[in-house]
Amino acid sequence: MTRRRPLVAVLTALTLAPLAALPLAAAAQAWPSKPVRIVVPFPPAGTTDILARALAPELQRAFGQPFVVENKPGAGGNIGAAEVAKAVPDGHTLLMGTVGTHAINPALYAKMPYDHVRDFAPVTLVAGVPNVLVLNPGLAQRQGIASVADLARVARANPDKFTFASSGNGTSIHLSGELFKALTGTQMVHSPYKGSGPALLDLMGGNVDLMFDNLPSAMPHIKSGKLLALAVTSATRSSALPDLPTVAEAGGPALASFEASSWFGLLAPAGTPMDVVSRIQQETAKALATPAMRERLQSQGAIPSGNTPAEFARLIEAETRKWAPVVKASGAKVD
């Protein structure tokens, strides 16, 4: 009997171990069992929202459940991101995260409501996006600004007379402006908004002067003539606006090193079953690879991705290292 007891204990443990894993496995296999939320941590009409709404119908077709986009703006994206970080990790709540929520904000905010690495499971990078320097056309005409070099010259001669809008503190749009100020020695007043949509409306209305907006959200207004585009902020020109120079090309020696682009990707709460994460990544990659989707996003200036969770995790790590010194050098800080 004394020899049988350990054997019985071992056999019992071996029998129960697979059973303990059944709820998690069953949940992964049954997913999605209800509508899936894609939380956008900014208001409608910005690039984060545009990309989420372009992708949601494709995932809905692939999985047979509604994928519902919900806008939860505030605190540079932190409010919406924190909601997803605290959500049940069953694959029914996703975040369309950004370079702001997952690389810049940790260095910008004195206190974060989530850990941008520990609290999330990266799913896939959806797209990379250059920013574009746009001006109110009336202002440009009055001030004789037709190039990046013109803007730097006029702004230096008029400290604190120009206002630059952003989609919120800590976004790449904000940091693009801060980097421009630092490299050109200009003084401009930052006007943060709760997303690109409201900021663009005020820019077109003449309430602010300029903005380093994400290209997809600015593109319709550039094409309509409601905004004047001076340059893109990426290292190379955008295929969507091939005649538009980069800031580095058009800004003179002071801006030769200028580069500040954005990216957007899906993340799930930490602990989400990897089978679910993999399925979402695979279907997202398929959707982004279709000619129709690629053409749609590229025409707006976005570069589709669909990389693996591991690759996306490495990007987040690298971007966190990149932006921390930029935030420090800019002097930007949010308490």
Coordinates of C-alpha atoms in Angstrom, one line a residue:
M1 CA 0.0 0.0 0.0
T2 CA 2.8 2.4 0.9
R3 CA 4.2 2.0 -2.7
R4 CA 0.8 2.4 -4.4
R5 CA 0.0 5.8 -2.8
P6 CA 2.7 7.8 -4.6
L7 CA 1.8 6.0 -7.9
V8 CA -1.9 6.9 -7.4
A9 CA -1.0 10.5 -6.6
V10 CA 1.2 10.7 -9.8
L11 CA -1.5 9.2 -11.9
T12 CA -4.2 11.5 -10.4
A13 CA -2.0 14.5 -11.1
L14 CA -1.4 13.4 -14.7
T15 CA -5.1 12.9 -15.2
L16 CA -6.1 16.3 -13.7
A17 CA -3.4 18.4 -15.3
P18 CA -5.0 18.3 -18.9
L19 CA -8.4 18.9 -17.3
A20 CA -7.2 22.1 -15.6
A21 CA -6.1 23.4 -19.0
L22 CA -9.4 22.6 -20.6
P23 CA -11.2 25.9 -19.7
L24 CA -8.4 28.0 -21.3
A25 CA -8.2 25.7 -24.4
A26 CA -12.0 25.7 -24.7
A27 CA -12.2 29.4 -24.5
A28 CA -9.5 29.8 -27.2
Q29 CA -11.4 27.4 -29.5
A30 CA -14.7 29.0 -28.9
W31 CA -13.4 32.5 -29.5
P32 CA -15.0 34.8 -30.6
S33 CA -18.2 33.9 -28.8
K34 CA -19.5 37.5 -28.8
P35 CA -18.7 40.9 -30.4
V36 CA -15.1 42.0 -30.2
R37 CA -14.3 45.6 -29.1
I38 CA -11.5 47.5 -30.7
V39 CA -10.8 50.4 -28.4
V40 CA -9.4 53.5 -30.2
P41 CA -7.8 55.8 -27.5
F42 CA -8.5 58.9 -29.6
P43 CA -11.6 60.6 -31.0
P44 CA -13.0 59.7 -34.5
A45 CA -11.4 61.0 -37.7
G46 CA -7.8 60.6 -36.6
T47 CA -5.5 58.0 -38.2
T48 CA -5.9 55.5 -35.2
D49 CA -9.6 55.6 -35.9
I50 CA -9.3 55.4 -39.7
L51 CA -7.1 52.3 -39.5
A52 CA -9.3 50.6 -36.9
R53 CA -12.5 51.2 -39.0
A54 CA -10.8 49.9 -42.1
L55 CA -9.7 46.7 -40.4
A56 CA -12.8 45.9 -38.4
P57 CA -15.0 44.8 -41.3
E58 CA -12.3 42.5 -42.5
L59 CA -11.9 40.8 -39.1
Q60 CA -15.7 40.5 -38.8
R61 CA -15.9 38.7 -42.1
A62 CA -13.0 36.4 -41.1
F63 CA -14.4 35.4 -37.7
G64 CA -18.2 35.8 -38.0
Q65 CA -18.7 38.1 -35.1
P66 CA -19.0 41.9 -35.1
F67 CA -15.8 43.9 -34.5
V68 CA -17.0 47.1 -32.9
V69 CA -14.7 50.2 -32.8
E70 CA -15.1 52.2 -29.6
N71 CA -13.5 55.6 -29.1
K72 CA -12.2 56.2 -25.6
P73 CA -10.1 59.4 -25.9
G74 CA -8.1 61.3 -23.2
A75 CA -4.7 61.8 -21.6
G76 CA -2.7 61.2 -24.8
G77 CA -4.3 57.8 -25.3
N78 CA -3.7 56.6 -21.8
I79 CA -7.4 56.4 -20.8
G80 CA -8.4 54.0 -23.6
A81 CA -5.2 52.0 -23.3
A82 CA -5.6 51.6 -19.5
E83 CA -9.2 50.3 -20.1
V84 CA -7.9 47.5 -22.3
A85 CA -5.0 46.7 -19.9
K86 CA -7.6 46.0 -17.2
A87 CA -10.0 44.1 -19.5
V88 CA -10.7 40.4 -19.2
P89 CA -8.0 38.7 -21.3
D90 CA -10.3 36.5 -23.4
G91 CA -9.7 38.1 -26.8
H92 CA -12.9 40.1 -26.9
T93 CA -11.2 43.4 -26.1
L94 CA -8.4 44.8 -28.3
L95 CA -6.5 48.1 -28.4
M96 CA -5.4 50.0 -31.5
G97 CA -2.3 51.2 -29.8
T98 CA 0.1 53.8 -31.1
V99 CA 3.7 55.0 -30.8
G100 CA 2.3 57.4 -28.2
T101 CA 0.6 54.9 -26.0
H102 CA 3.4 52.3 -26.3
A103 CA 6.7 54.1 -26.7
I104 CA 6.4 57.9 -25.9
N105 CA 4.0 58.2 -23.0
P106 CA 6.1 56.1 -20.6
A107 CA 8.8 58.7 -20.9
L108 CA 6.4 61.7 -21.0
Y109 CA 4.0 61.0 -18.1
A110 CA 5.2 61.2 -14.5
K111 CA 2.6 58.5 -13.6
M112 CA 1.2 55.9 -16.0
P113 CA -2.1 54.0 -15.4
Y114 CA -0.6 50.9 -17.1
D115 CA 2.7 49.2 -17.8
H116 CA 3.0 49.4 -21.6
V117 CA 5.0 46.1 -21.8
R118 CA 3.8 44.0 -18.9
D119 CA 0.0 44.7 -19.2
F120 CA -0.3 43.9 -22.9
A121 CA 0.1 41.1 -25.4
P122 CA 1.3 42.5 -28.8
V123 CA -0.7 41.1 -31.7
T124 CA 0.5 42.9 -34.8
L125 CA 1.7 46.1 -36.3
V126 CA -1.1 47.4 -38.6
A127 CA 0.7 50.2 -40.3
G128 CA 3.5 52.7 -40.2
V129 CA 2.7 56.3 -41.0
P130 CA 4.8 59.4 -41.7
N131 CA 3.7 62.7 -40.2
V132 CA 3.2 65.7 -42.5
L133 CA 3.8 69.3 -41.7
V134 CA 0.7 71.3 -42.6
L135 CA -0.2 74.9 -42.3
N136 CA -3.3 77.0 -42.4
P137 CA -3.2 78.3 -46.0
G138 CA -4.3 81.8 -45.0
L139 CA -1.5 82.1 -42.5
A140 CA 1.1 80.8 -45.0
Q141 CA 0.0 83.5 -47.5
R142 CA 0.0 86.3 -45.0
Q143 CA 3.5 85.3 -43.7
G144 CA 5.0 84.4 -47.0
I145 CA 5.7 80.8 -46.0
A146 CA 6.1 78.4 -48.9
S147 CA 8.7 76.0 -47.5
V148 CA 10.0 74.4 -44.2
A149 CA 13.0 76.8 -44.3
D150 CA 10.6 79.8 -44.6
L151 CA 8.6 78.5 -41.6
A152 CA 11.8 78.2 -39.5
R153 CA 13.0 81.7 -40.5
V154 CA 9.6 83.4 -39.8
A155 CA 9.1 81.5 -36.5
R156 CA 12.6 82.4 -35.2
A157 CA 11.8 86.1 -36.0
N158 CA 8.5 85.8 -34.1
P159 CA 9.0 83.8 -30.9
D160 CA 5.8 82.5 -29.3
K161 CA 3.7 83.9 -32.1
F162 CA 2.9 80.6 -33.8
T163 CA 0.8 77.8 -32.3
F164 CA 1.2 74.2 -33.3
A165 CA -1.6 71.8 -32.7
S166 CA -1.3 68.1 -31.8
S167 CA -3.6 65.2 -31.1
G168 CA -2.5 65.2 -27.5
N169 CA 0.4 65.4 -25.2
G170 CA 3.0 62.7 -25.9
T171 CA 1.8 61.7 -29.4
S172 CA 4.3 61.6 -32.2
I173 CA 2.5 64.6 -33.6
H174 CA 3.4 66.6 -30.4
L175 CA 6.9 65.3 -30.3
S176 CA 7.4 66.1 -34.0
G177 CA 6.7 69.8 -33.2
E178 CA 9.0 69.7 -30.1
L179 CA 11.8 68.2 -32.2
F180 CA 11.3 70.9 -34.8
K181 CA 11.5 73.6 -32.2
A182 CA 14.7 72.1 -30.6
L183 CA 16.5 71.7 -33.9
T184 CA 15.6 75.2 -35.4
G185 CA 15.8 77.2 -32.2
T186 CA 12.2 78.4 -32.5
Q187 CA 9.7 79.1 -29.9
M188 CA 6.1 78.0 -30.6
V189 CA 3.1 77.4 -28.4
H190 CA 1.8 73.9 -28.2
S191 CA -2.0 73.4 -28.3
P192 CA -2.9 69.8 -27.4
Y193 CA -6.3 68.4 -28.5
K194 CA -8.1 65.1 -27.8
G195 CA -7.3 63.7 -31.2
S196 CA -6.4 64.8 -34.7
G197 CA -10.0 65.4 -35.8
P198 CA -10.7 68.3 -33.5
A199 CA -7.2 69.7 -34.0
L200 CA -7.6 69.7 -37.8
L201 CA -10.9 71.5 -37.6
D202 CA -9.3 74.3 -35.6
L203 CA -6.3 74.4 -37.9
M204 CA -8.5 74.8 -41.0
G205 CA -10.6 77.3 -39.1
G206 CA -7.5 79.4 -38.4
N207 CA -7.6 79.0 -34.6
V208 CA -4.1 77.4 -34.7
D209 CA -1.3 77.8 -37.2
L210 CA 0.3 74.5 -38.0
M211 CA 0.5 70.8 -37.2
F212 CA 2.6 67.8 -37.7
D213 CA -0.3 65.5 -38.4
N214 CA -0.4 61.8 -39.4
L215 CA -0.6 61.7 -43.1
P216 CA -3.8 59.6 -43.5
S217 CA -6.0 62.0 -41.5
A218 CA -4.5 65.1 -43.1
M219 CA -4.5 63.8 -46.7
P220 CA -8.2 64.6 -47.6
H221 CA -7.6 68.2 -46.5
I222 CA -4.3 68.5 -48.3
K223 CA -6.0 67.3 -51.5
S224 CA -8.9 69.7 -51.1
G225 CA -6.6 72.7 -50.6
K226 CA -7.9 73.3 -47.0
L227 CA -4.4 72.7 -45.7
L228 CA -1.0 73.5 -47.2
A229 CA 1.5 70.7 -46.9
L230 CA 5.2 71.6 -46.6
A231 CA 7.0 68.3 -46.0
V232 CA 6.7 64.8 -44.6
T233 CA 8.6 63.9 -41.4
S234 CA 9.9 60.4 -42.5
A235 CA 13.4 59.7 -43.7
T236 CA 12.2 59.2 -47.3
R237 CA 9.4 60.7 -49.3
S238 CA 5.9 59.2 -49.2
S239 CA 4.6 57.4 -52.2
A240 CA 1.3 59.0 -51.6
L241 CA 2.7 62.5 -52.1
P242 CA 5.9 61.8 -54.0
D243 CA 6.5 65.5 -54.9
L244 CA 6.5 66.6 -51.3
P245 CA 10.0 66.7 -49.8
T246 CA 11.0 65.5 -46.4
V247 CA 11.6 67.9 -43.6
A248 CA 15.3 66.9 -43.7
E249 CA 15.4 67.8 -47.4
A250 CA 13.6 71.1 -47.2
G251 CA 14.7 72.5 -43.9
G252 CA 18.3 73.2 -44.4
P253 CA 21.3 72.0 -42.3
A254 CA 19.6 72.5 -38.9
L255 CA 17.0 69.9 -39.9
A256 CA 19.2 67.4 -41.7
S257 CA 18.7 64.8 -39.0
F258 CA 14.9 65.3 -38.6
E259 CA 12.8 62.1 -38.6
A260 CA 9.6 61.4 -36.6
S261 CA 7.1 58.9 -37.9
S262 CA 4.1 57.1 -36.3
W263 CA 2.9 53.6 -36.1
F264 CA -0.3 51.8 -35.1
G265 CA -0.9 48.2 -34.0
L266 CA -3.3 45.8 -32.3
L267 CA -2.7 44.7 -28.7
A268 CA -4.6 42.5 -26.3
P269 CA -4.6 42.4 -22.5
A270 CA -1.8 40.4 -21.1
G271 CA -2.8 36.8 -20.5
T272 CA -4.9 36.5 -23.7
P273 CA -4.6 33.0 -25.0
M274 CA -1.8 32.9 -27.6
D275 CA -4.0 30.8 -29.9
V276 CA -6.4 33.8 -30.1
V277 CA -3.6 36.3 -30.5
S278 CA -2.1 34.2 -33.4
R279 CA -5.5 33.9 -35.1
I280 CA -6.1 37.7 -35.0
Q281 CA -2.6 38.3 -36.3
Q282 CA -2.9 35.9 -39.1
E283 CA -6.3 37.3 -40.3
T284 CA -5.1 40.9 -39.9
A285 CA -2.0 40.1 -42.1
K286 CA -4.2 38.5 -44.7
A287 CA -6.5 41.5 -44.8
L288 CA -3.6 43.9 -45.0
A289 CA -2.1 41.9 -47.9
T290 CA -5.1 42.1 -50.2
P291 CA -4.6 44.5 -53.1
A292 CA -7.7 46.5 -52.2
M293 CA -6.6 47.1 -48.6
R294 CA -3.0 47.9 -49.6
E295 CA -4.1 50.4 -52.2
R296 CA -6.6 52.0 -49.8
L297 CA -4.0 52.5 -47.0
Q298 CA -1.1 53.4 -49.3
S299 CA -3.2 56.0 -51.1
Q300 CA -3.6 57.6 -47.6
G301 CA 0.1 57.5 -46.9
A302 CA 0.1 54.4 -44.6
I303 CA 2.4 51.5 -45.0
P304 CA 0.6 48.2 -44.1
S305 CA 2.4 45.6 -42.0
G306 CA 0.8 42.6 -40.3
N307 CA 4.0 41.3 -38.6
T308 CA 4.2 38.6 -36.0
P309 CA 3.5 39.3 -32.2
A310 CA 7.2 38.7 -31.5
E311 CA 8.3 41.2 -34.2
F312 CA 5.8 43.8 -32.9
A313 CA 7.1 43.3 -29.4
R314 CA 10.6 44.0 -30.6
L315 CA 9.4 47.1 -32.3
I316 CA 7.8 48.4 -29.1
E317 CA 11.0 47.8 -27.2
A318 CA 13.2 49.6 -29.8
E319 CA 10.8 52.5 -30.1
T320 CA 10.7 53.0 -26.4
R321 CA 14.5 53.3 -26.4
K322 CA 14.4 55.7 -29.3
W323 CA 11.8 58.1 -28.0
A324 CA 12.9 58.4 -24.3
P325 CA 15.9 60.7 -25.1
V326 CA 13.8 62.7 -27.5
V327 CA 11.2 63.4 -24.8
K328 CA 14.0 64.3 -22.4
A329 CA 15.7 66.6 -24.8
S330 CA 12.4 68.4 -25.7
G331 CA 11.7 69.1 -22.0
A332 CA 8.1 68.0 -22.5
K333 CA 6.6 66.5 -19.3
V334 CA 3.0 65.8 -18.2
D335 CA 2.3 65.4 -14.5

